[in-house]
Coordinates of C-alpha atoms and ligand atoms in Angstrom, one line a residue:
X100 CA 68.5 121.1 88.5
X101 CA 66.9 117.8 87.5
X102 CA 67.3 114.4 89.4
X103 CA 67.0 111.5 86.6
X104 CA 64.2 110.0 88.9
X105 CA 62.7 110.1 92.0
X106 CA 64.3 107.4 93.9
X107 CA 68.2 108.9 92.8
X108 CA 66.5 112.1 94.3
X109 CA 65.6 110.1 97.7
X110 CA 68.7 108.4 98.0
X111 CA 71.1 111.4 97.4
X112 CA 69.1 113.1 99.9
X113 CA 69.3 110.6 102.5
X114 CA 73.1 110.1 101.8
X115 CA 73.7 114.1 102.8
X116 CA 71.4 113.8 105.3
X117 CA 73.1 110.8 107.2
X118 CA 76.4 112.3 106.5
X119 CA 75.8 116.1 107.1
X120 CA 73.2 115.7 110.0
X121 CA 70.4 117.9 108.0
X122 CA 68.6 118.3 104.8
X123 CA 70.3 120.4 102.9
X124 CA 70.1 122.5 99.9
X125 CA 71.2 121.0 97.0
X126 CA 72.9 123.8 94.9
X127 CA 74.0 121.7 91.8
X128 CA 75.0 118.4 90.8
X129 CA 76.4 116.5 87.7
X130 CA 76.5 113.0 86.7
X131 CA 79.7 111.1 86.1
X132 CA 79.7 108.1 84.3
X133 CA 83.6 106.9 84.4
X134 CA 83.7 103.5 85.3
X135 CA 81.8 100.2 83.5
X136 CA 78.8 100.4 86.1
X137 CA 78.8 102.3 89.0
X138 CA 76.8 105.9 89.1
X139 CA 78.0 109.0 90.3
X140 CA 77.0 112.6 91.3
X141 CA 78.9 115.8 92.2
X142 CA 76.7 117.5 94.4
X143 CA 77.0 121.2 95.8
X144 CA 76.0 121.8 99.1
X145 CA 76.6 125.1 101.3
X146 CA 79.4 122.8 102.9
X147 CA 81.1 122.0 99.9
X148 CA 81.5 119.8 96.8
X149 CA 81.3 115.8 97.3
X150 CA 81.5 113.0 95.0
X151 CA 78.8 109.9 95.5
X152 CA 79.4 106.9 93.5
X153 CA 77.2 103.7 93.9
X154 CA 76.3 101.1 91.9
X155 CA 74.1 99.0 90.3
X156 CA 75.1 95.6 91.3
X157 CA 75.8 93.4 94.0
X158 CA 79.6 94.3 95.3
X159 CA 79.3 93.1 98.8
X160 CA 82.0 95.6 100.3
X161 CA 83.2 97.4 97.3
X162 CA 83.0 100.8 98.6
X163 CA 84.5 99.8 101.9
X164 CA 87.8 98.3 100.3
X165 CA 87.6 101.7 98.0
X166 CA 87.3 103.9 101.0
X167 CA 90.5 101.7 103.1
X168 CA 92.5 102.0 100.2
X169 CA 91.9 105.4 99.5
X170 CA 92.7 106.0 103.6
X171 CA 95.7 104.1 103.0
X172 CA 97.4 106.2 100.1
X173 CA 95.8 109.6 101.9
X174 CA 97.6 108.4 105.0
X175 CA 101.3 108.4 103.2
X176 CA 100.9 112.1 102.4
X177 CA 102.9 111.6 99.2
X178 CA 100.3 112.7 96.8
X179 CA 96.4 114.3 96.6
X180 CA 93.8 111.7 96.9
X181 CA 90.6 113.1 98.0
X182 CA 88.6 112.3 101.5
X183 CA 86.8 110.1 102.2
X184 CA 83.5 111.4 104.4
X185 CA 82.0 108.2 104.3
X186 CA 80.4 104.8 102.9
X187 CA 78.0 102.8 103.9
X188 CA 74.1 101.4 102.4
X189 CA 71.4 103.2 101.9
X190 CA 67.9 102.3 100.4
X191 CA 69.5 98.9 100.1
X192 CA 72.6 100.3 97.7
X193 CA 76.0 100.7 98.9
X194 CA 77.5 104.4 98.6
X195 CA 80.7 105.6 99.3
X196 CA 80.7 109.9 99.5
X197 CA 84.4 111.7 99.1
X198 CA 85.6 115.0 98.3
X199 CA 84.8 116.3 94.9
X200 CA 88.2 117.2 93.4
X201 CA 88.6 120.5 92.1
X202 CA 91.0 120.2 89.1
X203 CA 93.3 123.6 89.2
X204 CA 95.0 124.7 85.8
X205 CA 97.9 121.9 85.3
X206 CA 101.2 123.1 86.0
X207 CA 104.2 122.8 84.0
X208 CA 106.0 120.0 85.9
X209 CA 102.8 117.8 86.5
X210 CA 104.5 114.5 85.1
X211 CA 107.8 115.5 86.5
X212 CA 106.2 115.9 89.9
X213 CA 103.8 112.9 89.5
X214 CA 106.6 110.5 88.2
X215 CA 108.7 111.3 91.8
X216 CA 105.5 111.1 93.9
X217 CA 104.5 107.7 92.2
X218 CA 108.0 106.8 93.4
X219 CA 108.0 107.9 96.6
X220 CA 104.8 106.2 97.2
X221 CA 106.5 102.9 96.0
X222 CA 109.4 103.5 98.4
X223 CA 106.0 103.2 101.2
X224 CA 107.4 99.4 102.0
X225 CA 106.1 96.4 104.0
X226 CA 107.6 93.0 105.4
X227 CA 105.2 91.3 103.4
X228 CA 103.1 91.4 99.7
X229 CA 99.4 91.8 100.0
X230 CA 97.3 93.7 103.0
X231 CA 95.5 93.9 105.3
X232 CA 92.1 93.5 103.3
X233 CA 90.8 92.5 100.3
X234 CA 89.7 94.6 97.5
X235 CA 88.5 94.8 94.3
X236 CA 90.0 95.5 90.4
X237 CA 87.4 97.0 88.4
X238 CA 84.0 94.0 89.1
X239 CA 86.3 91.3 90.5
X240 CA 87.1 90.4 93.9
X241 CA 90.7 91.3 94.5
X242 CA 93.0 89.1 97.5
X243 CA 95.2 90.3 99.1
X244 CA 96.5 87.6 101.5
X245 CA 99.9 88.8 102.9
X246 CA 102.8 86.6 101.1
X247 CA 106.3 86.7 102.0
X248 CA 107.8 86.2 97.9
X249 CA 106.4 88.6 95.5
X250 CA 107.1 87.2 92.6
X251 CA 105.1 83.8 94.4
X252 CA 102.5 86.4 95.1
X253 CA 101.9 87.7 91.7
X254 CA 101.5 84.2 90.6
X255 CA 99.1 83.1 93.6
X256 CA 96.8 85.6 94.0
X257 CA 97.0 87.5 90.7
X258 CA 97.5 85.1 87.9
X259 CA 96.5 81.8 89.0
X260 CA 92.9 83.4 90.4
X261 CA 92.1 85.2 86.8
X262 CA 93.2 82.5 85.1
X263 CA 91.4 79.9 87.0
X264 CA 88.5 82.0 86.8
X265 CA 89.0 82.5 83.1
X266 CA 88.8 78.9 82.7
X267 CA 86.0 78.2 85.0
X268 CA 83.9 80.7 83.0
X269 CA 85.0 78.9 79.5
X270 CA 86.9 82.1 78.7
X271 CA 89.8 80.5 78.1
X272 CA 90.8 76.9 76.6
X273 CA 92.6 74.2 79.3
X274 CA 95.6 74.4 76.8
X275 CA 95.7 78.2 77.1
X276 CA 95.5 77.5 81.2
X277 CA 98.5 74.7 80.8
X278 CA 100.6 77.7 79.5
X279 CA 99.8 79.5 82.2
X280 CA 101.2 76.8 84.4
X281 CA 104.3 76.6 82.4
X282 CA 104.5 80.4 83.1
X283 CA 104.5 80.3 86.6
X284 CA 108.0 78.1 86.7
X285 CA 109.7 80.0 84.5
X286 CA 108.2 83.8 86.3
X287 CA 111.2 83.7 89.6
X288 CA 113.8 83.6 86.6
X289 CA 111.9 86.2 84.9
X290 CA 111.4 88.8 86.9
X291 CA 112.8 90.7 89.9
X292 CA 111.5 90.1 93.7
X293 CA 111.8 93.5 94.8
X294 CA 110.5 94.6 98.1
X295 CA 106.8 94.9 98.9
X296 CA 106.0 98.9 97.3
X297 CA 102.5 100.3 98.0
X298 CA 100.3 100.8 94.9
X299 CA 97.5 102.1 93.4
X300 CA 96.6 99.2 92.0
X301 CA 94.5 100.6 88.9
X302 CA 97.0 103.0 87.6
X303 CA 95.7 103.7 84.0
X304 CA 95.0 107.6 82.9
X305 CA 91.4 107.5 83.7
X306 CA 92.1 107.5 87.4
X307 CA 94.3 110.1 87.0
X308 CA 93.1 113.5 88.1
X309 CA 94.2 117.4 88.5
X310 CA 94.3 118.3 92.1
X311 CA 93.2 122.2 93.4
X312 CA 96.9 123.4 92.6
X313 CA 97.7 121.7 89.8
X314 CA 99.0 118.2 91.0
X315 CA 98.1 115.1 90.4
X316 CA 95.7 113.4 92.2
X317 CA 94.2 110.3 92.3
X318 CA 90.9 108.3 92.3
X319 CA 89.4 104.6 92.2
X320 CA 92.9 102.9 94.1
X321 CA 92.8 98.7 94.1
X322 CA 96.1 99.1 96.5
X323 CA 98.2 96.6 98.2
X324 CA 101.9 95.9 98.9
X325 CA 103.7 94.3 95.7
X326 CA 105.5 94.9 92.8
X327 CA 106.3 98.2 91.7
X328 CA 107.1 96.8 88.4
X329 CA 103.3 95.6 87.7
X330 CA 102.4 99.2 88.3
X331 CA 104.5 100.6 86.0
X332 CA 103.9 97.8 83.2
X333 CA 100.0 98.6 83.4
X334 CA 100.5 102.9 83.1
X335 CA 101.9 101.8 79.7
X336 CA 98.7 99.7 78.6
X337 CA 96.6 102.3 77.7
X338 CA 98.8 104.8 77.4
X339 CA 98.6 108.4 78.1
X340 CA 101.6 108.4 80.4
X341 CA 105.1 110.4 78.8
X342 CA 108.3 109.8 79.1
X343 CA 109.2 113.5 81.7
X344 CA 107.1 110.9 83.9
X345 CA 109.2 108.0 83.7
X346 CA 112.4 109.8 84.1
X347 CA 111.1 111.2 87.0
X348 CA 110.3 108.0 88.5
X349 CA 114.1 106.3 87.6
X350 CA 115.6 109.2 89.6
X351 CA 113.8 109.1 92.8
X352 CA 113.9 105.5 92.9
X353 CA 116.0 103.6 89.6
X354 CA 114.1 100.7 87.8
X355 CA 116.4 98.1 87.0
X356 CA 117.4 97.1 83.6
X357 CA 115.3 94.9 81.0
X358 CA 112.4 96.6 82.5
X359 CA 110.8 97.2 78.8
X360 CA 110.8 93.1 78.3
X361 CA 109.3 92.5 81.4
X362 CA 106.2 94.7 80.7
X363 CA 104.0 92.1 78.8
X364 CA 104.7 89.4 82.0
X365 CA 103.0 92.1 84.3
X366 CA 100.2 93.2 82.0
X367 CA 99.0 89.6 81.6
X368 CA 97.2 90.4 85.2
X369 CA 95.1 93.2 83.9
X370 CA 95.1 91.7 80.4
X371 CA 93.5 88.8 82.1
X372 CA 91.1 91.0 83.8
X373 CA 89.9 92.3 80.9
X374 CA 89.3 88.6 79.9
X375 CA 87.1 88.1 82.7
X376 CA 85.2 91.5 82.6
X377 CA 84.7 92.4 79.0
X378 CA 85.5 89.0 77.0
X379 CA 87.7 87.8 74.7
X380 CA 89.0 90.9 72.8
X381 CA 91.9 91.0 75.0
X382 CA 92.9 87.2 74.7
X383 CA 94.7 87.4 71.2
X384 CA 97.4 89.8 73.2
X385 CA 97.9 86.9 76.3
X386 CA 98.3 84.3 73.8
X387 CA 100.8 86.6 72.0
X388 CA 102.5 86.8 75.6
X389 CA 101.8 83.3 76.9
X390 CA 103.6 82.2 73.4
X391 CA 106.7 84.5 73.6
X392 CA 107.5 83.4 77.0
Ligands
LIG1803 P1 84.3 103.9 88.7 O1 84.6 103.2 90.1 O2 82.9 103.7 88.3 O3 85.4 103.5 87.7 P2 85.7 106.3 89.3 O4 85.9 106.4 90.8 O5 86.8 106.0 88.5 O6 84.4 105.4 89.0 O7 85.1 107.7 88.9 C1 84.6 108.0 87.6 C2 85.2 109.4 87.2 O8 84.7 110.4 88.0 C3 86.7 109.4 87.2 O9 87.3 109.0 86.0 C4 86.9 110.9 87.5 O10 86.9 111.6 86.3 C5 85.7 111.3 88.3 N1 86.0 111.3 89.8 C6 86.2 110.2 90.6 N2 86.4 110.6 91.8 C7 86.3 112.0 91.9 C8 86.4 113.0 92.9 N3 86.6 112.6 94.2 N4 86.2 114.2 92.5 C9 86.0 114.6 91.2 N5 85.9 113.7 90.2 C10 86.1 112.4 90.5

């Protein structure tokens, strides 16, 4: 059992320490690196397995939006997501500390029983679109300012703010944001303004996990109140989703026809994301969009 250096050593140590009340022995531990740049361990204690991720940057608050939104989806009881045991800063880097999930072998009707438990999660309603914090998708800032209109809510705090970012950053040309205007009249014909649904928020296969018995569970939530249809749209992105899944979903709670057009208008949110994060690969596919539309 090797620490990578000294200082990772430390503030491990003082993270179980704070959180456990006493130096303990650590057993084992494994790095993860799943996500574009924060750092995490498994780490085996006599109490148990946890899960530490930090990170490098500056994300004022990023582990304390993860840790809400992760209360919040634990709270419905609908599906596994692991516990959270605590975040906080330590040695000047924020941590957040959960329970390591123990993936079990996967049963038979995994996407069957994920597909209705994504539903029933959806069918988790508010009065309003948004939350009662902010959080964050992947680097960026996330807001979640409660809206009454979804479809006014998608436009206002999810496409207008990457785009206007986009532009800010010279990511994208002023013509290319002038589409993105004439977008926003046409979106209330365009899509449905169904009831405020709780989601993930970051629904794509890498945050997709085994639980203990076989289940789903899952990890890295950006969640708010909004369109159920924007999380569905962005499981087919990068795939790895199949179809038992999607049938399972449509009988617990239906999804209205035309759905299959309307998947490009949702994904140019993440797509834009992407733009902001990574760069430009992803902005031949919302031009594509921006032109269709
Ligand atoms: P990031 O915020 O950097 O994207 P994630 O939270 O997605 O990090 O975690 C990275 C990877 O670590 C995940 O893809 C998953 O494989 C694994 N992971 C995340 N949370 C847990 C957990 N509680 N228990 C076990 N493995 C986890």
């Amino acid at each position: 059992m090797t620490f990578q250096t000294q200082e990772q050593y430390q503030f491990i140590e003082s993270i179980l320490f704070e959180n456990l009340g006493h130096h303990p022995e650590v057993l084992d531990f494994q790095f993860f690196y799943g996500g574009n740049f924060n750092l995490a361990v498994k780490v085996k204690v006599a109490e148990g397995n946890y899960f530490i991720k930090w990170n490098q940057g500056d994300h004022e608050g990023m582990f304390e939006s993860e840790a809400r939104s992760l209360r919040v989806l634990r709270e419905t009881g609908v599906l596994s997501i692991p516990e959270v045991i605590n975040y906080g800063k330590i040695l000047d880097k924020e941590y957040l500390m959960m329970e390591f999930l123990t993936a079990g072998f996967q049963q038979e009707n995994y996407w069957q029983d994920f597909g209705q438990k994504l539903a029933k999660l959806h069918l988790h309603t508010n009065q309003n679109h948004g939350l009662d914090f902010n959080n964050y998708v992947g680097a960026l800032r996330q807001s979640n300012e409660w809206m009454e209109n979804g479809v006014a809510f998608f436009i206002e705090k999810r496409l207008k703010v990457q785009a206007g970012l986009a532009l800010y950053d010279r990511k994208i040309s002023p013509e290319l944001y002038e589409k993105f205007q004439r977008l926003y009249e046409k979106l209330p014909s365009l899509i449905p303004n169904e009831k405020p649904a709780l989601l993930h928020g970051d629904l794509w296969s890498g945050n997709v996990m085994t639980d203990n018995e076989g289940l789903v569970a899952l990890v890295d939530p950006a969640c708010y109140y909004g369109l159920r249809e924007a999380e569905l749209a962005f499981t087919t992105m990068f795939g790895g989703f199949n179809t038992v899944f999607y049938e399972a979903y449509h009988e617990v709670y239906p999804i209205e026809n035309g759905f299959g057009d309307r998947i490009p208008l949702y994904n140019l949110y993440p797509l834009m994301v992407h733009v902001n994060l990574f760069g430009g690969g992803y902005l031949d596919a919302v031009e594509k969009i921006l032109k269709k539309f």
